[in-house]
Every structure is written in structure tokens, then in C-alpha cells.
Amino acid sequence: MDCLFCKIIAGEIPSTKVYEDETVYAFKDISPMAKVHVLIIPKQHIDSMNDINSENSAVVAHIFEVAAELAKKLEIDKTGYRVVSNCGKDAGQTVFHLHFHLLGGEEMNPRMA
Ligand code: AMP
Ligand code: ZN
């Protein structure tokens, strides 16, 4: 499958790894929107939020555990952070491999996506 994030997981495209386990990979966003901007993705290819279901939702729950761990590791747990997933055209999704943006390290626009 011709998917940028699958290639990143496979190591075919370089990334700055922040975390990895059996089912989840996290790396720095190439074009950060905040001082801390990490993408957390399932290793399993899922196109978007639209494709989360009872078969694959365990990895999504795990991603939120990882997000909380990374917030502590990156020292934004006390100052605050945002976890965002853009789904589809109106939200501006550009990569169709489910991903969660972990943003923090500075005050963010209340309406920022
Ligand atoms: P979205 O717009 O929600 O689909 O988010 C896609 C994100 O992937 C954007 O924030 C991009 O900056 C980021 N991105 C695209 N290519 C790369 C890459 N090669 N390495 C790291 N982040 C990337
Ligand atoms: Zn993929």
C-alpha cells in the first residue's frame, strides 16, 4: 500500500522516533504547529477516524495511554496539551493513515486544530 506513514513505520522513510511498541509508533511532526508536536499512529493501517470499529478500537485506547505517557516524558503534562485527529476534507486530513497529533509546550489558539 502506498502510504507515507506505513513507510515511516517500516523505516523506508526517515522519522524522529519518540516512542515505539508492538502496536504503536510515535514521531516528531515534520512541520510542527507547536513547540511539542508529535504524531502517534497505529502500526496497523487504518485510513481515518471513520474506520475505527470494535475490531480495532483497542489500539486507539492504547494510543491515548501512550499520549498520556508521552505528555509526562515531554514535560507538558502539567502545562497542558491537546490531542487531535483530523478526519476527512473539512478537517484538513492530508495523510490517510489514522494519526493523533499531540501538541503542547506553549499556549495554543483555543480553536486550533
Ligand atoms: P493531517 O493534516 O492531520 O493529516 O496531519 C498530517 C501531518 O503529517 C502534518 O502535520 C504533517 O506535517 C505531517 N507529516 C507529513 N509528512 C511527514 C513526515 N515525513 N514526517 C513527519 N511528519 C509528517
Ligand atoms: Zn498506512
Short mmCIF file of N, CA and C and ligand atoms in Angstrom, two decimals:
data_model
loop_
_atom_site.label_atom_id
_atom_site.label_comp_id
_atom_site.label_asym_id
_atom_site.label_seq_id
_atom_site.Cartn_x
_atom_site.Cartn_y
_atom_site.Cartn_z
N MET A 1 0.85 -1.21 0.00
CA MET A 1 0.00 0.00 0.00
C MET A 1 0.88 1.25 0.00
N ASP A 2 0.51 2.21 -0.82
CA ASP A 2 1.32 3.42 -0.95
C ASP A 2 0.90 4.43 0.12
N CYS A 3 1.42 4.21 1.34
CA CYS A 3 1.02 5.07 2.45
C CYS A 3 2.27 5.61 3.13
N LEU A 4 2.34 6.92 3.24
CA LEU A 4 3.51 7.59 3.83
C LEU A 4 3.81 7.07 5.24
N PHE A 5 2.77 6.97 6.07
CA PHE A 5 3.03 6.58 7.46
C PHE A 5 3.36 5.09 7.57
N CYS A 6 2.81 4.24 6.71
CA CYS A 6 3.24 2.83 6.69
C CYS A 6 4.71 2.75 6.33
N LYS A 7 5.17 3.61 5.41
CA LYS A 7 6.59 3.63 5.02
C LYS A 7 7.45 4.12 6.18
N ILE A 8 6.96 5.09 6.94
CA ILE A 8 7.69 5.57 8.11
C ILE A 8 7.82 4.44 9.14
N ILE A 9 6.73 3.72 9.39
CA ILE A 9 6.76 2.60 10.34
C ILE A 9 7.77 1.54 9.87
N ALA A 10 7.79 1.29 8.57
CA ALA A 10 8.70 0.27 8.00
C ALA A 10 10.14 0.76 7.94
N GLY A 11 10.37 2.05 8.23
CA GLY A 11 11.73 2.60 8.19
C GLY A 11 12.18 2.95 6.78
N GLU A 12 11.25 2.93 5.83
CA GLU A 12 11.60 3.26 4.44
C GLU A 12 11.71 4.76 4.24
N ILE A 13 11.05 5.52 5.10
CA ILE A 13 11.15 6.98 5.11
C ILE A 13 11.59 7.36 6.52
N PRO A 14 12.63 8.22 6.64
CA PRO A 14 13.16 8.54 7.98
C PRO A 14 12.18 9.34 8.82
N SER A 15 12.27 9.15 10.13
CA SER A 15 11.46 9.94 11.06
C SER A 15 12.24 10.04 12.37
N THR A 16 11.85 11.00 13.18
CA THR A 16 12.46 11.13 14.50
C THR A 16 11.54 10.44 15.51
N LYS A 17 11.95 9.21 15.85
CA LYS A 17 11.10 8.38 16.73
C LYS A 17 11.08 8.94 18.15
N VAL A 18 9.89 8.95 18.72
CA VAL A 18 9.72 9.38 20.11
C VAL A 18 9.33 8.19 20.98
N TYR A 19 8.65 7.23 20.36
CA TYR A 19 8.15 6.07 21.11
C TYR A 19 7.78 4.97 20.12
N GLU A 20 7.99 3.73 20.57
CA GLU A 20 7.53 2.60 19.74
C GLU A 20 7.23 1.41 20.63
N ASP A 21 6.16 0.70 20.33
CA ASP A 21 5.93 -0.61 20.94
C ASP A 21 5.34 -1.52 19.87
N GLU A 22 4.73 -2.63 20.26
CA GLU A 22 4.27 -3.61 19.27
C GLU A 22 3.20 -3.06 18.34
N THR A 23 2.37 -2.17 18.85
CA THR A 23 1.21 -1.74 18.06
C THR A 23 1.18 -0.26 17.71
N VAL A 24 2.07 0.51 18.35
CA VAL A 24 2.01 1.97 18.20
C VAL A 24 3.40 2.53 17.87
N TYR A 25 3.41 3.60 17.05
CA TYR A 25 4.66 4.32 16.72
C TYR A 25 4.38 5.81 16.89
N ALA A 26 5.35 6.53 17.44
CA ALA A 26 5.19 7.99 17.61
C ALA A 26 6.47 8.67 17.15
N PHE A 27 6.31 9.80 16.48
CA PHE A 27 7.46 10.52 15.90
C PHE A 27 7.14 12.00 15.80
N LYS A 28 8.21 12.79 15.65
CA LYS A 28 8.02 14.24 15.58
C LYS A 28 7.39 14.64 14.26
N ASP A 29 6.43 15.55 14.31
CA ASP A 29 5.83 16.09 13.09
C ASP A 29 6.90 16.90 12.36
N ILE A 30 6.95 16.72 11.04
CA ILE A 30 7.98 17.37 10.22
C ILE A 30 7.75 18.88 10.12
N SER A 31 6.53 19.30 10.38
CA SER A 31 6.18 20.72 10.25
C SER A 31 5.41 21.15 11.51
N PRO A 32 6.16 21.31 12.63
CA PRO A 32 5.48 21.46 13.93
C PRO A 32 4.60 22.70 14.04
N MET A 33 3.42 22.50 14.62
CA MET A 33 2.46 23.58 14.85
C MET A 33 2.55 24.11 16.29
N ALA A 34 3.40 23.50 17.09
CA ALA A 34 3.61 23.93 18.48
C ALA A 34 5.00 23.44 18.87
N LYS A 35 5.50 23.95 20.00
CA LYS A 35 6.87 23.57 20.41
C LYS A 35 7.00 22.06 20.54
N VAL A 36 5.97 21.43 21.07
CA VAL A 36 5.92 19.97 21.08
C VAL A 36 4.82 19.55 20.10
N HIS A 37 5.21 18.77 19.10
CA HIS A 37 4.22 18.29 18.12
C HIS A 37 4.65 16.89 17.68
N VAL A 38 3.97 15.92 18.25
CA VAL A 38 4.28 14.51 18.00
C VAL A 38 3.06 13.87 17.35
N LEU A 39 3.31 12.96 16.41
CA LEU A 39 2.23 12.18 15.81
C LEU A 39 2.26 10.78 16.39
N ILE A 40 1.13 10.31 16.84
CA ILE A 40 1.02 8.95 17.40
C ILE A 40 0.12 8.15 16.47
N ILE A 41 0.66 7.04 15.98
CA ILE A 41 -0.08 6.28 14.96
C ILE A 41 -0.12 4.78 15.30
N PRO A 42 -1.19 4.11 14.87
CA PRO A 42 -1.22 2.65 15.00
C PRO A 42 -0.32 2.05 13.92
N LYS A 43 0.36 0.96 14.24
CA LYS A 43 1.17 0.28 13.21
C LYS A 43 0.27 -0.34 12.14
N GLN A 44 -0.89 -0.76 12.58
CA GLN A 44 -1.90 -1.29 11.64
C GLN A 44 -2.44 -0.13 10.81
N HIS A 45 -2.54 -0.30 9.50
CA HIS A 45 -3.09 0.77 8.67
C HIS A 45 -4.61 0.89 8.86
N ILE A 46 -5.01 2.08 9.31
CA ILE A 46 -6.44 2.45 9.41
C ILE A 46 -6.52 3.80 8.73
N ASP A 47 -7.44 3.98 7.78
CA ASP A 47 -7.46 5.21 6.99
C ASP A 47 -7.71 6.46 7.82
N SER A 48 -8.72 6.40 8.69
CA SER A 48 -9.11 7.62 9.41
C SER A 48 -10.03 7.23 10.57
N MET A 49 -10.47 8.24 11.31
CA MET A 49 -11.43 8.04 12.40
C MET A 49 -12.67 7.28 11.91
N ASN A 50 -13.03 7.49 10.65
CA ASN A 50 -14.23 6.85 10.09
C ASN A 50 -14.14 5.32 10.13
N ASP A 51 -12.91 4.82 10.21
CA ASP A 51 -12.70 3.36 10.11
C ASP A 51 -12.41 2.71 11.46
N ILE A 52 -12.61 3.46 12.55
CA ILE A 52 -12.46 2.85 13.88
C ILE A 52 -13.72 2.04 14.18
N ASN A 53 -13.52 0.81 14.64
CA ASN A 53 -14.65 -0.07 14.94
C ASN A 53 -14.28 -0.99 16.09
N SER A 54 -15.20 -1.90 16.43
CA SER A 54 -14.97 -2.76 17.60
C SER A 54 -13.78 -3.71 17.40
N GLU A 55 -13.41 -3.95 16.15
CA GLU A 55 -12.27 -4.84 15.86
C GLU A 55 -10.92 -4.18 16.14
N ASN A 56 -10.86 -2.85 15.93
CA ASN A 56 -9.55 -2.19 16.01
C ASN A 56 -9.46 -1.10 17.07
N SER A 57 -10.51 -0.92 17.87
CA SER A 57 -10.52 0.22 18.79
C SER A 57 -9.56 0.03 19.97
N ALA A 58 -9.10 -1.19 20.22
CA ALA A 58 -8.16 -1.39 21.33
C ALA A 58 -6.89 -0.59 21.10
N VAL A 59 -6.44 -0.52 19.85
CA VAL A 59 -5.21 0.23 19.58
C VAL A 59 -5.44 1.73 19.79
N VAL A 60 -6.65 2.18 19.55
CA VAL A 60 -6.96 3.60 19.76
C VAL A 60 -6.92 3.91 21.26
N ALA A 61 -7.48 3.02 22.06
CA ALA A 61 -7.41 3.20 23.52
C ALA A 61 -5.94 3.23 23.95
N HIS A 62 -5.15 2.33 23.37
CA HIS A 62 -3.73 2.27 23.72
C HIS A 62 -3.01 3.55 23.32
N ILE A 63 -3.38 4.11 22.18
CA ILE A 63 -2.77 5.38 21.73
C ILE A 63 -3.00 6.46 22.78
N PHE A 64 -4.16 6.47 23.41
CA PHE A 64 -4.41 7.50 24.43
C PHE A 64 -3.60 7.25 25.71
N GLU A 65 -3.33 5.98 26.02
CA GLU A 65 -2.40 5.70 27.13
C GLU A 65 -1.01 6.21 26.78
N VAL A 66 -0.57 5.95 25.55
CA VAL A 66 0.75 6.40 25.10
C VAL A 66 0.80 7.93 25.12
N ALA A 67 -0.27 8.59 24.70
CA ALA A 67 -0.31 10.06 24.70
C ALA A 67 -0.08 10.60 26.12
N ALA A 68 -0.73 9.99 27.09
CA ALA A 68 -0.56 10.44 28.48
C ALA A 68 0.87 10.20 28.97
N GLU A 69 1.44 9.07 28.60
CA GLU A 69 2.84 8.77 28.96
C GLU A 69 3.79 9.76 28.30
N LEU A 70 3.57 10.02 27.01
CA LEU A 70 4.46 10.94 26.29
C LEU A 70 4.34 12.36 26.82
N ALA A 71 3.14 12.75 27.21
CA ALA A 71 2.96 14.10 27.78
C ALA A 71 3.83 14.25 29.03
N LYS A 72 3.91 13.20 29.82
CA LYS A 72 4.78 13.24 31.01
C LYS A 72 6.24 13.28 30.59
N LYS A 73 6.62 12.38 29.68
CA LYS A 73 8.01 12.29 29.23
C LYS A 73 8.48 13.61 28.60
N LEU A 74 7.60 14.26 27.86
CA LEU A 74 7.96 15.50 27.18
C LEU A 74 7.70 16.73 28.05
N GLU A 75 7.27 16.47 29.29
CA GLU A 75 7.08 17.51 30.31
C GLU A 75 6.07 18.58 29.90
N ILE A 76 4.96 18.11 29.34
CA ILE A 76 3.87 19.04 29.04
C ILE A 76 2.61 18.65 29.81
N ASP A 77 2.74 17.63 30.67
CA ASP A 77 1.56 17.15 31.39
C ASP A 77 1.02 18.20 32.36
N LYS A 78 1.91 18.99 32.94
CA LYS A 78 1.46 20.00 33.92
C LYS A 78 0.96 21.27 33.22
N THR A 79 1.62 21.64 32.12
CA THR A 79 1.26 22.88 31.44
C THR A 79 0.07 22.69 30.50
N GLY A 80 -0.15 21.48 30.06
CA GLY A 80 -1.31 21.20 29.23
C GLY A 80 -0.96 20.86 27.80
N TYR A 81 -1.88 20.20 27.17
CA TYR A 81 -1.64 19.75 25.79
C TYR A 81 -2.97 19.43 25.13
N ARG A 82 -2.87 19.18 23.83
CA ARG A 82 -4.06 18.87 23.03
C ARG A 82 -3.79 17.62 22.22
N VAL A 83 -4.79 16.75 22.08
CA VAL A 83 -4.69 15.58 21.21
C VAL A 83 -5.78 15.73 20.15
N VAL A 84 -5.35 15.70 18.87
CA VAL A 84 -6.27 16.00 17.77
C VAL A 84 -6.14 14.94 16.69
N SER A 85 -7.27 14.54 16.12
CA SER A 85 -7.24 13.74 14.90
C SER A 85 -8.13 14.39 13.86
N ASN A 86 -7.54 14.78 12.75
CA ASN A 86 -8.32 15.36 11.65
C ASN A 86 -8.89 14.24 10.80
N CYS A 87 -10.18 14.32 10.53
CA CYS A 87 -10.83 13.29 9.71
C CYS A 87 -11.47 13.93 8.49
N GLY A 88 -10.92 13.59 7.32
CA GLY A 88 -11.55 13.99 6.07
C GLY A 88 -11.24 15.41 5.64
N LYS A 89 -11.89 15.80 4.56
CA LYS A 89 -11.60 17.03 3.83
C LYS A 89 -11.80 18.28 4.68
N ASP A 90 -12.96 18.41 5.30
CA ASP A 90 -13.25 19.66 6.02
C ASP A 90 -12.31 19.86 7.20
N ALA A 91 -11.79 18.77 7.76
CA ALA A 91 -10.85 18.88 8.89
C ALA A 91 -9.42 19.05 8.40
N GLY A 92 -9.22 18.91 7.09
CA GLY A 92 -7.88 19.10 6.53
C GLY A 92 -6.97 17.89 6.67
N GLN A 93 -7.55 16.69 6.74
CA GLN A 93 -6.70 15.49 6.81
C GLN A 93 -5.89 15.37 5.52
N THR A 94 -4.57 15.26 5.67
CA THR A 94 -3.71 15.17 4.49
C THR A 94 -3.07 13.79 4.34
N VAL A 95 -2.94 13.06 5.45
CA VAL A 95 -2.36 11.72 5.38
C VAL A 95 -3.43 10.74 5.84
N PHE A 96 -3.78 9.80 4.94
CA PHE A 96 -4.89 8.88 5.24
C PHE A 96 -4.39 7.59 5.87
N HIS A 97 -3.67 7.78 6.99
CA HIS A 97 -3.32 6.71 7.94
C HIS A 97 -3.62 7.35 9.28
N LEU A 98 -4.58 6.79 10.00
CA LEU A 98 -5.05 7.38 11.26
C LEU A 98 -3.88 7.87 12.10
N HIS A 99 -3.98 9.10 12.58
CA HIS A 99 -2.92 9.65 13.44
C HIS A 99 -3.51 10.65 14.41
N PHE A 100 -2.85 10.75 15.56
CA PHE A 100 -3.27 11.68 16.60
C PHE A 100 -2.12 12.65 16.84
N HIS A 101 -2.42 13.94 16.69
CA HIS A 101 -1.43 14.99 16.96
C HIS A 101 -1.40 15.22 18.46
N LEU A 102 -0.22 15.17 19.06
CA LEU A 102 -0.02 15.57 20.46
C LEU A 102 0.71 16.90 20.43
N LEU A 103 0.00 17.94 20.89
CA LEU A 103 0.50 19.32 20.77
C LEU A 103 0.62 19.96 22.13
N GLY A 104 1.71 20.67 22.36
CA GLY A 104 1.85 21.38 23.63
C GLY A 104 3.15 22.15 23.68
N GLY A 105 3.52 22.55 24.90
CA GLY A 105 4.77 23.28 25.09
C GLY A 105 4.62 24.78 24.97
N GLU A 106 3.43 25.23 24.61
CA GLU A 106 3.14 26.66 24.53
C GLU A 106 1.61 26.82 24.51
N GLU A 107 1.15 28.04 24.79
CA GLU A 107 -0.29 28.27 24.73
C GLU A 107 -0.76 28.21 23.29
N MET A 108 -1.90 27.55 23.10
CA MET A 108 -2.40 27.38 21.74
C MET A 108 -3.71 28.13 21.57
N ASN A 109 -3.96 28.49 20.32
CA ASN A 109 -5.24 29.11 19.97
C ASN A 109 -6.37 28.17 20.42
N PRO A 110 -7.36 28.71 21.11
CA PRO A 110 -8.45 27.83 21.59
C PRO A 110 -9.14 27.06 20.47
N ARG A 111 -9.14 27.60 19.25
CA ARG A 111 -9.84 26.93 18.17
C ARG A 111 -8.89 26.16 17.25
N MET A 112 -7.60 26.12 17.60
CA MET A 112 -6.65 25.49 16.71
C MET A 112 -6.94 23.99 16.51
N ALA A 113 -6.78 23.54 15.28
CA ALA A 113 -6.97 22.12 15.01
C ALA A 113 -5.63 21.41 15.06
P1 AMP B 1 -3.11 15.81 8.98
O1 AMP B 1 -3.08 17.13 8.24
O2 AMP B 1 -3.95 15.83 10.21
O3 AMP B 1 -3.43 14.67 8.04
O4 AMP B 1 -1.64 15.60 9.53
C1 AMP B 1 -0.60 15.10 8.77
C2 AMP B 1 0.66 15.55 9.46
O5 AMP B 1 1.74 14.79 8.98
C3 AMP B 1 1.01 17.03 9.20
O6 AMP B 1 1.04 17.73 10.44
C4 AMP B 1 2.39 16.95 8.53
O7 AMP B 1 3.25 17.99 8.93
C5 AMP B 1 2.88 15.59 8.98
N1 AMP B 1 3.85 14.97 8.09
C6 AMP B 1 3.79 14.84 6.75
N2 AMP B 1 4.86 14.17 6.28
C7 AMP B 1 5.64 13.89 7.36
C8 AMP B 1 6.89 13.21 7.54
N3 AMP B 1 7.57 12.70 6.51
N4 AMP B 1 7.38 13.11 8.80
C9 AMP B 1 6.71 13.64 9.84
N5 AMP B 1 5.52 14.27 9.74
C10 AMP B 1 4.99 14.40 8.52
ZN ZN B 2 -0.63 3.39 6.35
#
